[in-house]
Amino acid sequence: MRALKFALIIGVAAMTLPAGPAMAAEACACDAQDNTAKSAADRQFETIYTAEYEWRTGQMAPDEDSGSDAGAGLPDVGPEKQAEKLARWTDTIKALDALDKDALSPENKVNYAVYRQQVESLLAAQQYREYEKPMTADTSFWGDIGYWTRGDFNTAADYENYIAMMKQIPRYFDQQIVNMRAGLKRGFTPPRITLQGRDSEIAAVVDAPSAEESPLYAPFAKMSDAVPAAKQDELRAQARAAIKQAVVPAYSRLLTFMRDDYLPHARTSLAAYDLPDGKAYYRSKIREFVTRDMSADEIHQIGLDEVAKIKARMQNVMQEVGFEGTLPEFNTFLRTDPQFYVTKPQDLLDRAAWIAKMFDGKASQYFGHLPRSRFAIKPVPASIAPYYTGGRGGPGIYLVNTYDLPSRPLYSLPALTLHESAPGHAFQMPLAAENTKLPAFRRDTYLSAYGEGWAVYSEKLGEEMGIYQTPYELYGMLSYQMWRAARLVVDTGIHAKGWTRKQAQQYLLENTALSEHEVTTEVDRYIAWPGQALSYYMGELAIVQERARAEKALGEKFNIRAFHDAVLELGSVPLPVITQRVDQLIADGGVGPYPDEE
């Protein structure tokens, strides 16, 4: 997924919030008692978060979830800057502790809960020195540089900023290497198995026959007509020089480091428990990505229970289509029968576009308030496609992976499209960004439990909307639901229960219709990114449970559009905030935030 100009992807720790309507009543009582003190507390809080968030946005590196604003340059990730971050977030927590929280307005009580947990999550990551492991199984700081090549280049200044950014790559890479050496020394690395082949991404830049054929030269291949021809020639010459003099040497040093030092000496164990202070570290990642303080055992059992429920539905579909055999045999049939696959990349893109338009035809029945933003459908770049997931989306973009077409089944494409485009990431994230009633730290920040939970809920909603046209497509959705439920079992199994890589792969192969290629890349992703996989199904469960509660409480007054609008107006929040918002929806008699649009 991606965000607009800037998005910070974090999870947040568990939180305690007042119950929904009670919170508003309590706040009203505070208003009556001491308006002056409350106003002062609000001003103090807003000063804290405005200053910190403005500072925070300047510390972040480019990635798939941030914009491609090359004018921002590459951040400082050296030791002094890391110490500054630790001190800043420590001081911010102290300042929040000193606030009179009871005197905050109702809106700022919610803002406080969201903001505090953002900062607590950032502080925890800094305390565990996660900057010493700047990569997962399918993302990396060097790969993220490529996202700038797909940014908006309209003026000469855009190209000049990009060239200036390329000149910063040597400093940036050298700092990252120093951090990685420190992580290597203390055994804080991704497991070696998840790093296989990752050096090829770096080598693609080093081994490019010429500067013009470098992946980083892409913005200059066809430049904006708004830039005069003479200026284009000048900028192209500067870009070639930057690639030769700065980019290639920096990538060469990184390639040598990766091949000679990092890859051979990365840790061989898989579990987060095996990292320094591993049990506490994994518990912190659960808090971050689930936004609730839960144990690995609790989540593992939820996963087992949900897998059993979904498996029963999958077997019903298998029987409906008349397949005689076991569920694993049916999954093998789906993985191997040519009827479920295309042979041309454009055919996959075309099918995804058709599904997206199917949603457009039904959107007004399920959503009162729609985003202004639209999205393009594009293939995942070839340089990262072998290690990338089947698709990702966000404001302005839905990336479809056309690499290895025999691993991209059509029966899963409707669920994937609903998740990554609309009403999933390319729908929810623009709505947050366009909601100017929210402070920037809620508009622009992405919480996995909320965002991924909403996207998985969007897949489930597709059945109700009539998006799945065949039993096989319904099975594809169920397989995706199973995939996310199985993640609860696999992630906790790997990081807390000693599961092997093969054991995790086999569990997914037996319980889902994912291709073997997808199973391999997904398991490696879970191994390299502890806890993140938990956010999807735990987030969906929360939304499904809150919808059921609203339906029961409101009866005939329940309005699906009002419910969706209420959840989506929140921005990106921890799961307990959704409960609080549904409390308010029920108290309001089912009237949502945009009654004129319902």
Coordinates of C-alpha atoms in Angstrom, one line a residue:
M1 CA 0.0 0.0 0.0
R2 CA 1.0 3.6 -0.5
A3 CA 0.1 6.9 0.9
L4 CA -0.1 10.4 -0.6
K5 CA 2.8 12.8 0.0
F6 CA 3.9 11.4 3.3
A7 CA 2.7 8.4 5.3
L8 CA 4.3 6.8 8.3
I9 CA 3.5 3.1 8.7
I10 CA 3.4 2.1 12.3
G11 CA 1.4 0.1 14.7
V12 CA 0.6 1.3 18.1
A13 CA 0.5 -0.2 21.5
A14 CA -2.6 -1.2 23.4
M15 CA -4.6 1.6 24.9
T16 CA -7.3 2.3 27.5
L17 CA -10.1 4.6 26.3
P18 CA -13.3 5.8 28.0
A19 CA -16.4 4.0 26.8
G20 CA -17.9 5.9 23.8
P21 CA -21.0 7.9 24.8
A22 CA -19.7 8.1 28.4
M23 CA -16.6 9.8 27.2
A24 CA -18.6 12.6 25.5
A25 CA -20.8 13.0 28.7
E26 CA -17.7 13.2 30.8
A27 CA -16.2 15.8 28.5
C28 CA -19.4 17.9 28.7
A29 CA -19.2 17.8 32.5
C30 CA -15.6 19.0 32.3
D31 CA -16.7 21.8 29.9
A32 CA -19.2 23.0 32.5
Q33 CA -16.7 22.9 35.3
D34 CA -13.6 24.4 33.8
N35 CA -13.6 25.7 30.2
T36 CA -10.5 27.8 30.8
A37 CA -8.4 24.9 32.0
K38 CA -9.7 22.6 29.3
S39 CA -8.8 25.1 26.6
A40 CA -5.3 25.5 28.0
A41 CA -4.9 21.7 28.0
D42 CA -6.0 21.5 24.4
R43 CA -3.6 24.2 23.4
Q44 CA -0.7 22.5 25.2
F45 CA -1.5 19.2 23.6
E46 CA -1.8 20.6 20.1
T47 CA 1.5 22.4 20.5
I48 CA 3.2 19.1 21.5
Y49 CA 1.8 17.1 18.6
T50 CA 2.1 19.8 15.9
A51 CA 5.8 20.4 16.7
E52 CA 6.7 16.7 17.0
Y53 CA 4.8 15.6 13.9
E54 CA 6.4 18.3 11.8
W55 CA 9.8 17.2 13.0
R56 CA 8.9 13.5 12.6
T57 CA 8.0 13.9 8.9
G58 CA 11.5 15.1 8.2
Q59 CA 13.1 12.0 9.6
M60 CA 11.6 9.4 7.4
A61 CA 13.1 7.7 4.4
P62 CA 11.3 7.0 1.1
D63 CA 9.4 3.8 0.9
E64 CA 6.4 2.2 -0.9
D65 CA 4.1 4.0 1.6
S66 CA 5.5 7.5 1.3
G67 CA 5.3 9.9 -1.5
S68 CA 8.2 10.5 -4.0
D69 CA 9.0 14.0 -3.0
A70 CA 12.7 14.1 -3.9
G71 CA 12.9 17.6 -2.7
A72 CA 12.9 16.2 0.8
G73 CA 16.2 14.4 0.2
L74 CA 17.4 11.4 2.0
P75 CA 17.3 11.5 5.8
D76 CA 20.2 11.4 8.2
V77 CA 20.2 7.9 9.8
G78 CA 23.6 8.2 11.5
P79 CA 24.2 7.7 15.3
E80 CA 23.7 11.3 16.3
K81 CA 20.3 11.4 14.6
Q82 CA 19.3 8.0 16.2
A83 CA 20.2 9.4 19.6
E84 CA 18.1 12.6 18.8
K85 CA 15.1 10.4 17.9
L86 CA 15.4 8.5 21.1
A87 CA 15.6 11.7 23.2
R88 CA 12.8 13.4 21.3
W89 CA 10.3 10.6 21.7
T90 CA 11.3 10.1 25.3
D91 CA 10.7 13.8 26.0
T92 CA 7.4 13.7 24.1
I93 CA 6.1 10.9 26.3
K94 CA 7.1 12.9 29.4
A95 CA 5.3 15.9 28.1
L96 CA 2.2 13.9 27.4
D97 CA 2.3 12.4 30.9
A98 CA 2.3 16.0 32.3
L99 CA -0.9 17.0 30.5
D100 CA -4.2 17.3 32.3
K101 CA -5.9 14.6 30.1
D102 CA -9.2 15.0 31.8
A103 CA -9.4 18.6 30.7
L104 CA -9.0 17.8 27.0
S105 CA -12.0 18.2 24.6
P106 CA -13.8 15.1 23.4
E107 CA -12.0 15.2 20.1
N108 CA -8.6 15.7 21.7
K109 CA -9.2 12.8 24.1
V110 CA -9.4 10.6 21.0
N111 CA -6.5 12.4 19.4
Y112 CA -4.4 12.0 22.6
A113 CA -5.1 8.2 22.7
V114 CA -4.1 7.8 19.0
Y115 CA -1.1 10.1 19.2
R116 CA 0.3 8.8 22.4
Q117 CA 0.4 5.2 21.1
Q118 CA 2.0 6.4 17.8
V119 CA 4.9 7.9 19.9
E120 CA 5.1 4.9 22.2
S121 CA 5.5 2.7 19.2
L122 CA 8.1 4.9 17.6
L123 CA 10.0 5.0 20.9
A124 CA 9.9 1.2 21.4
A125 CA 11.3 0.7 17.9
Q126 CA 14.1 3.2 18.7
Q127 CA 14.8 1.5 22.0
Y128 CA 15.1 -1.9 20.3
R129 CA 17.3 -0.2 17.6
E130 CA 15.3 -1.4 14.7
Y131 CA 17.2 0.9 12.4
E132 CA 20.0 -1.6 12.6
K133 CA 17.8 -4.0 10.5
P134 CA 16.6 -1.7 7.7
M135 CA 14.9 -4.3 5.6
T136 CA 12.2 -7.0 5.5
A137 CA 11.8 -10.0 3.2
D138 CA 10.5 -7.8 0.3
T139 CA 11.5 -4.2 1.1
S140 CA 14.8 -2.5 1.8
F141 CA 16.2 1.0 1.9
W142 CA 18.0 0.5 -1.4
G143 CA 14.9 -0.8 -3.1
D144 CA 12.8 2.0 -1.7
I145 CA 15.0 4.5 -3.6
G146 CA 13.2 3.2 -6.7
Y147 CA 9.9 4.6 -5.6
W148 CA 11.2 8.1 -6.4
T149 CA 11.6 7.1 -10.1
R150 CA 7.8 6.8 -10.3
G151 CA 7.0 10.2 -8.8
D152 CA 5.6 13.2 -10.4
F153 CA 8.2 15.1 -12.5
N154 CA 6.6 18.2 -14.0
T155 CA 9.2 21.0 -13.6
A156 CA 12.9 21.5 -13.9
A157 CA 13.0 21.8 -10.1
D158 CA 11.5 18.3 -9.7
Y159 CA 14.4 16.8 -11.8
E160 CA 17.0 19.0 -10.0
N161 CA 15.7 17.7 -6.6
Y162 CA 15.9 14.1 -7.8
I163 CA 19.5 14.7 -9.0
A164 CA 20.3 16.2 -5.6
M165 CA 18.8 13.2 -3.9
M166 CA 21.0 10.8 -6.0
K167 CA 24.1 12.7 -4.9
Q168 CA 23.1 12.0 -1.3
I169 CA 23.0 8.2 -1.8
P170 CA 26.6 7.6 -0.9
R171 CA 26.2 9.3 2.5
Y172 CA 22.9 7.6 3.1
F173 CA 24.1 4.1 2.1
D174 CA 27.3 4.4 4.1
Q175 CA 25.2 5.3 7.2
Q176 CA 23.0 2.3 6.7
I177 CA 26.0 0.0 6.3
V178 CA 27.3 1.2 9.7
N179 CA 23.9 0.5 11.3
M180 CA 23.7 -2.9 9.7
R181 CA 27.2 -3.8 10.9
A182 CA 26.1 -2.9 14.5
G183 CA 23.0 -5.1 14.0
L184 CA 25.1 -7.9 12.6
K185 CA 27.4 -7.8 15.6
R186 CA 24.6 -8.3 18.1
G187 CA 22.7 -10.9 16.0
F188 CA 19.9 -8.4 15.1
T189 CA 19.4 -9.2 11.4
P190 CA 16.7 -10.8 9.2
P191 CA 17.1 -14.6 9.0
R192 CA 19.6 -15.5 6.3
I193 CA 17.1 -17.6 4.4
T194 CA 14.9 -14.5 3.7
L195 CA 17.9 -12.6 2.2
Q196 CA 18.6 -15.0 -0.6
G197 CA 18.8 -13.2 -3.9
R198 CA 18.3 -9.8 -2.4
D199 CA 21.8 -8.7 -3.7
S200 CA 20.4 -9.0 -7.2
E201 CA 18.4 -5.8 -6.7
I202 CA 21.7 -4.0 -5.9
A203 CA 23.6 -5.6 -8.7
A204 CA 21.0 -4.4 -11.2
V205 CA 22.1 -0.9 -10.6
V206 CA 25.8 -1.7 -10.4
D207 CA 25.8 -3.8 -13.6
A208 CA 23.7 -1.5 -15.8
P209 CA 25.6 -1.2 -19.1
S210 CA 25.3 2.6 -19.0
A211 CA 23.9 5.4 -17.0
E212 CA 21.0 5.7 -19.4
E213 CA 20.1 2.0 -18.7
S214 CA 20.2 2.4 -14.9
P215 CA 16.9 1.9 -13.2
L216 CA 17.5 5.3 -11.5
Y217 CA 17.6 7.1 -14.8
A218 CA 14.0 6.3 -15.6
P219 CA 12.6 9.8 -15.0
F220 CA 14.9 11.2 -17.7
A221 CA 13.9 8.7 -20.4
K222 CA 10.8 10.7 -21.2
M223 CA 10.8 14.1 -19.6
S224 CA 8.0 16.6 -19.1
D225 CA 7.2 18.8 -22.1
A226 CA 7.0 21.7 -19.6
V227 CA 10.8 21.6 -19.4
P228 CA 12.5 23.3 -22.4
A229 CA 14.5 21.0 -24.7
A230 CA 17.9 22.7 -23.8
K231 CA 17.2 22.3 -20.1
Q232 CA 16.3 18.7 -20.6
D233 CA 19.7 18.0 -22.2
E234 CA 21.4 19.8 -19.3
L235 CA 19.4 17.8 -16.7
R236 CA 20.1 14.5 -18.5
A237 CA 23.8 15.2 -18.4
Q238 CA 23.7 16.0 -14.7
A239 CA 21.7 12.8 -14.1
R240 CA 24.2 10.7 -16.0
A241 CA 27.1 12.3 -14.0
A242 CA 25.3 11.7 -10.7
I243 CA 24.7 8.0 -11.5
K244 CA 28.3 7.4 -12.6
Q245 CA 30.0 9.4 -9.8
A246 CA 27.6 8.9 -6.8
V247 CA 25.0 6.2 -7.4
V248 CA 27.1 3.3 -8.9
P249 CA 30.0 3.6 -6.4
A250 CA 27.5 3.7 -3.5
Y251 CA 25.6 0.6 -4.7
S252 CA 29.0 -1.1 -5.4
R253 CA 30.1 -0.6 -1.8
L254 CA 26.7 -1.9 -0.6
L255 CA 26.9 -4.9 -2.9
T256 CA 30.4 -5.8 -1.6
F257 CA 29.2 -5.5 2.0
M258 CA 26.1 -7.6 1.4
R259 CA 27.9 -10.4 -0.4
D260 CA 31.1 -10.5 1.7
D261 CA 29.8 -9.7 5.2
Y262 CA 26.1 -9.4 5.7
L263 CA 24.6 -12.4 3.8
P264 CA 27.2 -14.9 5.0
H265 CA 26.9 -13.9 8.6
A266 CA 23.2 -13.1 9.0
R267 CA 21.5 -15.2 11.7
T268 CA 20.3 -18.7 10.7
S269 CA 17.5 -18.9 13.3
L270 CA 14.0 -17.8 12.4
A271 CA 12.2 -16.8 15.6
A272 CA 11.9 -13.3 17.0
Y273 CA 12.4 -15.0 20.4
D274 CA 16.0 -15.7 19.3
L275 CA 16.8 -12.0 18.8
P276 CA 18.3 -9.9 21.7
D277 CA 15.6 -9.7 24.4
G278 CA 13.5 -11.6 21.9
K279 CA 10.4 -12.4 24.0
A280 CA 9.9 -8.8 25.1
Y281 CA 10.6 -7.6 21.5
Y282 CA 8.0 -9.9 20.0
R283 CA 5.5 -8.9 22.6
S284 CA 6.1 -5.3 21.6
K285 CA 5.5 -6.2 18.0
I286 CA 2.2 -7.8 18.9
R287 CA 1.2 -4.6 20.7
E288 CA 2.3 -2.6 17.8
F289 CA 0.5 -4.5 15.0
V290 CA -2.6 -5.7 16.9
T291 CA -3.0 -2.5 19.0
R292 CA -3.9 -4.6 21.9
D293 CA -1.7 -6.2 24.6
M294 CA -2.1 -9.9 23.9
S295 CA 0.0 -13.0 24.3
A296 CA 1.3 -15.1 21.4
D297 CA -0.7 -18.1 22.8
E298 CA -3.9 -16.1 22.8
I299 CA -3.5 -15.1 19.1
H300 CA -2.3 -18.6 18.1
Q301 CA -5.6 -20.1 19.5
I302 CA -7.8 -17.5 17.8
G303 CA -6.1 -18.4 14.6
L304 CA -6.7 -22.1 15.0
D305 CA -10.4 -21.5 15.8
E306 CA -10.9 -19.2 12.8
V307 CA -9.1 -21.6 10.5
A308 CA -11.5 -24.3 11.5
K309 CA -14.6 -22.1 10.8
I310 CA -13.3 -21.0 7.3
K311 CA -12.3 -24.5 6.4
A312 CA -15.9 -25.6 6.8
R313 CA -17.1 -23.0 4.3
M314 CA -14.3 -23.9 1.8
Q315 CA -15.4 -27.5 1.9
N316 CA -19.0 -26.5 1.2
V317 CA -17.8 -24.6 -2.0
M318 CA -15.7 -27.6 -3.0
Q319 CA -18.7 -29.8 -2.8
E320 CA -20.8 -27.2 -4.7
V321 CA -18.5 -27.4 -7.8
G322 CA -18.6 -31.3 -7.6
F323 CA -14.9 -31.8 -6.8
E324 CA -14.3 -35.3 -5.4
G325 CA -11.3 -35.3 -3.1
T326 CA -9.8 -33.7 -0.1
L327 CA -9.4 -29.9 0.4
P328 CA -5.6 -30.0 -0.2
E329 CA -6.3 -31.9 -3.4
F330 CA -8.8 -29.2 -4.4
N331 CA -6.2 -26.6 -3.7
T332 CA -3.7 -28.4 -5.9
F333 CA -6.3 -28.5 -8.7
L334 CA -6.8 -24.8 -8.4
R335 CA -3.0 -24.1 -8.4
T336 CA -2.4 -26.2 -11.5
D337 CA -5.5 -26.1 -13.9
P338 CA -4.8 -23.7 -16.8
Q339 CA -8.4 -22.4 -16.8
F340 CA -7.6 -20.3 -13.8
Y341 CA -4.6 -18.4 -15.2
V342 CA -3.8 -16.0 -18.0
T343 CA -0.7 -16.1 -20.2
K344 CA -0.2 -12.4 -20.9
P345 CA 0.5 -9.7 -18.2
Q346 CA -1.9 -7.3 -19.8
D347 CA -4.8 -9.8 -19.5
L348 CA -4.2 -9.8 -15.7
L349 CA -4.2 -6.0 -15.6
D350 CA -7.4 -5.9 -17.7
R351 CA -9.2 -8.3 -15.5
A352 CA -8.2 -6.3 -12.4
A353 CA -9.5 -3.2 -14.0
W354 CA -12.9 -4.9 -14.8
I355 CA -13.3 -6.0 -11.2
A356 CA -12.5 -2.5 -10.0
K357 CA -15.3 -1.1 -12.2
M358 CA -17.7 -3.7 -10.9
F359 CA -17.2 -2.1 -7.5
D360 CA -17.7 1.4 -8.8
G361 CA -21.2 0.3 -10.0
K362 CA -22.1 -0.8 -6.5
A363 CA -20.3 1.7 -4.3
S364 CA -23.2 4.1 -3.6
Q365 CA -25.2 1.3 -2.1
Y366 CA -22.6 0.7 0.6
F367 CA -20.9 4.0 1.1
G368 CA -22.4 7.4 1.6
H369 CA -19.2 9.4 1.4
L370 CA -16.7 8.6 -1.4
P371 CA -13.1 9.8 -1.9
R372 CA -12.3 12.3 -4.6
S373 CA -9.1 10.5 -5.3
R374 CA -8.9 7.9 -8.1
F375 CA -6.2 5.3 -8.8
A376 CA -4.2 3.8 -11.6
I377 CA -3.6 0.1 -12.2
K378 CA 0.0 -0.7 -13.0
P379 CA 2.3 -3.8 -12.9
V380 CA 4.8 -4.2 -10.1
P381 CA 8.2 -3.0 -11.3
A382 CA 10.2 -5.9 -12.7
S383 CA 13.2 -5.2 -10.4
I384 CA 11.2 -6.1 -7.3
A385 CA 8.4 -8.3 -8.7
P386 CA 10.1 -11.7 -7.9
Y387 CA 10.1 -10.9 -4.1
Y388 CA 6.9 -8.9 -4.0
T389 CA 3.4 -9.9 -3.0
G390 CA 0.6 -10.4 -5.5
G391 CA -0.5 -6.8 -5.3
R392 CA -0.5 -3.6 -3.2
G393 CA -2.4 -0.4 -3.3
G394 CA -3.0 3.0 -1.9
P395 CA -3.9 6.5 -2.9
G396 CA -3.5 6.8 -6.7
I397 CA -2.2 3.3 -7.3
Y398 CA -3.1 -0.4 -7.4
L399 CA 0.0 -2.5 -8.2
V400 CA -0.7 -5.9 -9.7
N401 CA 2.2 -8.4 -9.8
T402 CA 2.4 -9.8 -13.3
Y403 CA 5.6 -11.7 -12.6
D404 CA 5.3 -15.5 -12.8
L405 CA 1.7 -15.6 -14.2
P406 CA 1.2 -19.3 -13.3
S407 CA 1.2 -18.1 -9.6
R408 CA -1.4 -15.4 -10.1
P409 CA -4.8 -17.2 -10.1
L410 CA -7.9 -15.4 -11.5
Y411 CA -10.1 -16.8 -8.8
S412 CA -8.2 -14.8 -6.2
L413 CA -8.1 -11.6 -8.2
P414 CA -11.5 -10.2 -7.1
A415 CA -10.6 -10.5 -3.4
L416 CA -7.1 -9.0 -4.1
T417 CA -8.6 -6.1 -6.0
L418 CA -11.2 -5.3 -3.4
H419 CA -8.4 -5.3 -0.8
E420 CA -5.8 -3.3 -2.6
S421 CA -7.9 -0.8 -4.6
A422 CA -11.5 0.0 -3.7
P423 CA -13.0 -0.2 -1.1
G424 CA -9.7 -1.2 0.4
H425 CA -6.4 0.7 0.5
A426 CA -7.0 3.0 -2.6
F427 CA -10.3 4.0 -1.0
Q428 CA -9.7 4.1 2.7
M429 CA -6.4 6.0 2.6
P430 CA -7.6 8.8 0.4
L431 CA -10.6 9.3 2.6
A432 CA -8.3 9.7 5.6
A433 CA -6.1 12.1 3.8
E434 CA -9.0 14.2 2.5
N435 CA -10.6 14.4 6.0
T436 CA -9.3 17.9 7.0
K437 CA -11.2 17.7 10.3
L438 CA -8.5 15.3 11.5
P439 CA -5.0 16.4 12.6
A440 CA -2.2 15.5 10.2
F441 CA -0.9 12.7 12.3
R442 CA -4.2 10.9 11.8
R443 CA -4.7 11.7 8.2
D444 CA -1.2 10.7 7.0
T445 CA -0.3 7.9 9.4
Y446 CA -1.1 4.3 8.5
L447 CA -1.8 1.8 11.3
S448 CA -1.7 -1.8 10.0
A449 CA -4.4 -3.2 12.3
Y450 CA -6.9 -0.6 11.1
G451 CA -5.8 -0.3 7.4
E452 CA -5.2 -4.0 6.8
G453 CA -8.2 -4.9 8.9
W454 CA -10.4 -2.7 6.8
A455 CA -8.9 -4.1 3.6
V456 CA -9.6 -7.7 4.6
Y457 CA -13.1 -6.7 5.7
S458 CA -13.5 -5.3 2.2
E459 CA -12.8 -8.7 0.7
K460 CA -15.5 -10.2 2.9
L461 CA -17.9 -7.4 1.9
G462 CA -17.4 -8.4 -1.7
E463 CA -19.6 -11.5 -1.1
E464 CA -22.5 -9.2 0.1
M465 CA -21.9 -6.9 -2.8
G466 CA -22.1 -9.6 -5.4
I467 CA -18.6 -9.2 -6.7
Y468 CA -17.8 -12.9 -6.7
Q469 CA -19.3 -14.2 -9.9
T470 CA -18.4 -17.9 -9.6
P471 CA -18.0 -20.4 -6.8
Y472 CA -14.3 -20.4 -7.6
E473 CA -14.1 -16.7 -7.0
L474 CA -15.9 -17.1 -3.7
Y475 CA -13.5 -19.8 -2.8
G476 CA -10.7 -17.4 -3.7
M477 CA -12.1 -15.0 -1.2
L478 CA -12.4 -17.7 1.4
S479 CA -8.8 -18.8 0.7
Y480 CA -7.7 -15.2 1.3
Q481 CA -9.6 -15.1 4.6
M482 CA -8.0 -18.5 5.5
W483 CA -4.6 -17.1 4.5
R484 CA -5.0 -14.2 7.0
A485 CA -6.4 -16.4 9.8
A486 CA -3.6 -18.9 9.1
R487 CA -1.1 -16.0 9.5
L488 CA -2.1 -15.8 13.2
V489 CA -1.1 -19.4 13.6
V490 CA 2.0 -19.2 11.4
D491 CA 3.5 -15.9 12.7
T492 CA 3.1 -16.9 16.3
G493 CA 4.3 -20.5 15.4
I494 CA 7.5 -19.2 13.9
H495 CA 8.4 -16.5 16.4
A496 CA 7.1 -18.0 19.6
K497 CA 6.7 -21.7 19.2
G498 CA 9.7 -22.9 17.3
W499 CA 8.1 -23.6 13.9
T500 CA 10.4 -24.3 11.0
R501 CA 10.1 -22.5 7.6
K502 CA 9.0 -25.8 6.0
Q503 CA 6.4 -26.3 8.7
A504 CA 5.0 -22.8 8.1
Q505 CA 4.9 -23.3 4.3
Q506 CA 3.2 -26.6 4.7
Y507 CA 0.5 -25.1 6.9
L508 CA -0.4 -22.5 4.3
L509 CA -0.2 -25.1 1.4
E510 CA -2.6 -27.4 3.2
N511 CA -5.1 -24.7 4.2
T512 CA -5.1 -22.2 1.4
A513 CA -5.2 -22.1 -2.4
L514 CA -2.2 -19.8 -2.6
S515 CA 0.4 -20.8 -5.2
E516 CA 3.7 -22.3 -4.0
H517 CA 5.5 -19.2 -5.1
E518 CA 3.2 -17.0 -3.0
V519 CA 3.5 -19.3 0.0
T520 CA 7.3 -19.1 -0.2
T521 CA 7.4 -15.3 -0.5
E522 CA 4.7 -14.9 2.2
V523 CA 6.3 -17.1 4.8
D524 CA 9.7 -15.4 4.3
R525 CA 7.9 -12.1 4.8
Y526 CA 6.5 -13.3 8.1
I527 CA 9.9 -14.6 9.2
A528 CA 11.6 -11.3 8.4
W529 CA 8.8 -9.0 9.8
P530 CA 7.7 -10.3 13.2
G531 CA 4.1 -9.5 14.1
Q532 CA 3.0 -7.5 11.1
A533 CA 1.0 -10.5 9.7
L534 CA -1.1 -10.5 12.8
S535 CA -2.7 -7.1 12.0
Y536 CA -4.9 -8.2 9.1
Y537 CA -7.2 -10.8 10.6
M538 CA -7.3 -9.3 14.0
G539 CA -8.3 -5.9 12.5
E540 CA -11.0 -7.5 10.4
L541 CA -12.4 -9.4 13.3
A542 CA -12.7 -6.1 15.2
I543 CA -14.7 -4.5 12.4
V544 CA -16.9 -7.5 11.8
Q545 CA -17.7 -7.7 15.6
E546 CA -18.4 -4.0 15.8
R547 CA -20.8 -4.2 12.8
A548 CA -22.6 -7.1 14.4
R549 CA -23.0 -5.2 17.6
A550 CA -24.3 -2.1 15.8
E551 CA -26.8 -4.2 13.8
K552 CA -28.1 -5.9 16.9
A553 CA -28.4 -2.6 18.9
L554 CA -29.9 -0.5 16.1
G555 CA -32.2 -3.1 14.4
E556 CA -34.1 -1.5 11.6
K557 CA -32.2 1.8 12.2
F558 CA -29.0 0.2 11.1
N559 CA -27.7 1.8 7.9
I560 CA -24.7 0.0 6.2
R561 CA -23.6 3.3 4.6
A562 CA -23.6 5.1 7.9
F563 CA -21.7 2.3 9.6
H564 CA -19.0 2.3 6.9
D565 CA -18.8 6.1 6.9
A566 CA -18.4 6.2 10.6
V567 CA -15.5 3.7 10.6
L568 CA -13.8 5.3 7.6
E569 CA -14.0 8.9 9.0
L570 CA -11.6 7.9 11.8
G571 CA -8.5 8.1 9.7
S572 CA -6.1 5.4 11.0
V573 CA -6.7 4.4 14.6
P574 CA -6.1 1.6 17.1
L575 CA -8.9 -1.0 17.2
P576 CA -10.4 0.2 20.6
V577 CA -11.2 3.6 18.9
I578 CA -13.4 1.8 16.4
T579 CA -15.4 0.4 19.4
Q580 CA -15.7 3.9 20.8
R581 CA -17.0 5.2 17.5
V582 CA -19.6 2.5 17.1
D583 CA -20.7 3.3 20.7
Q584 CA -21.4 6.8 19.4
L585 CA -23.1 5.6 16.3
I586 CA -25.5 3.6 18.4
A587 CA -26.1 6.5 20.8
D588 CA -26.9 8.7 17.7
G589 CA -29.6 6.2 16.6
G590 CA -27.6 5.0 13.6
V591 CA -27.1 8.4 12.0
G592 CA -23.6 8.6 10.5
P593 CA -21.1 11.4 10.1
Y594 CA -22.5 12.4 6.6
P595 CA -26.3 12.2 7.0
D596 CA -27.1 14.1 3.8
E597 CA -25.1 11.5 1.8
E598 CA -26.8 8.5 3.4

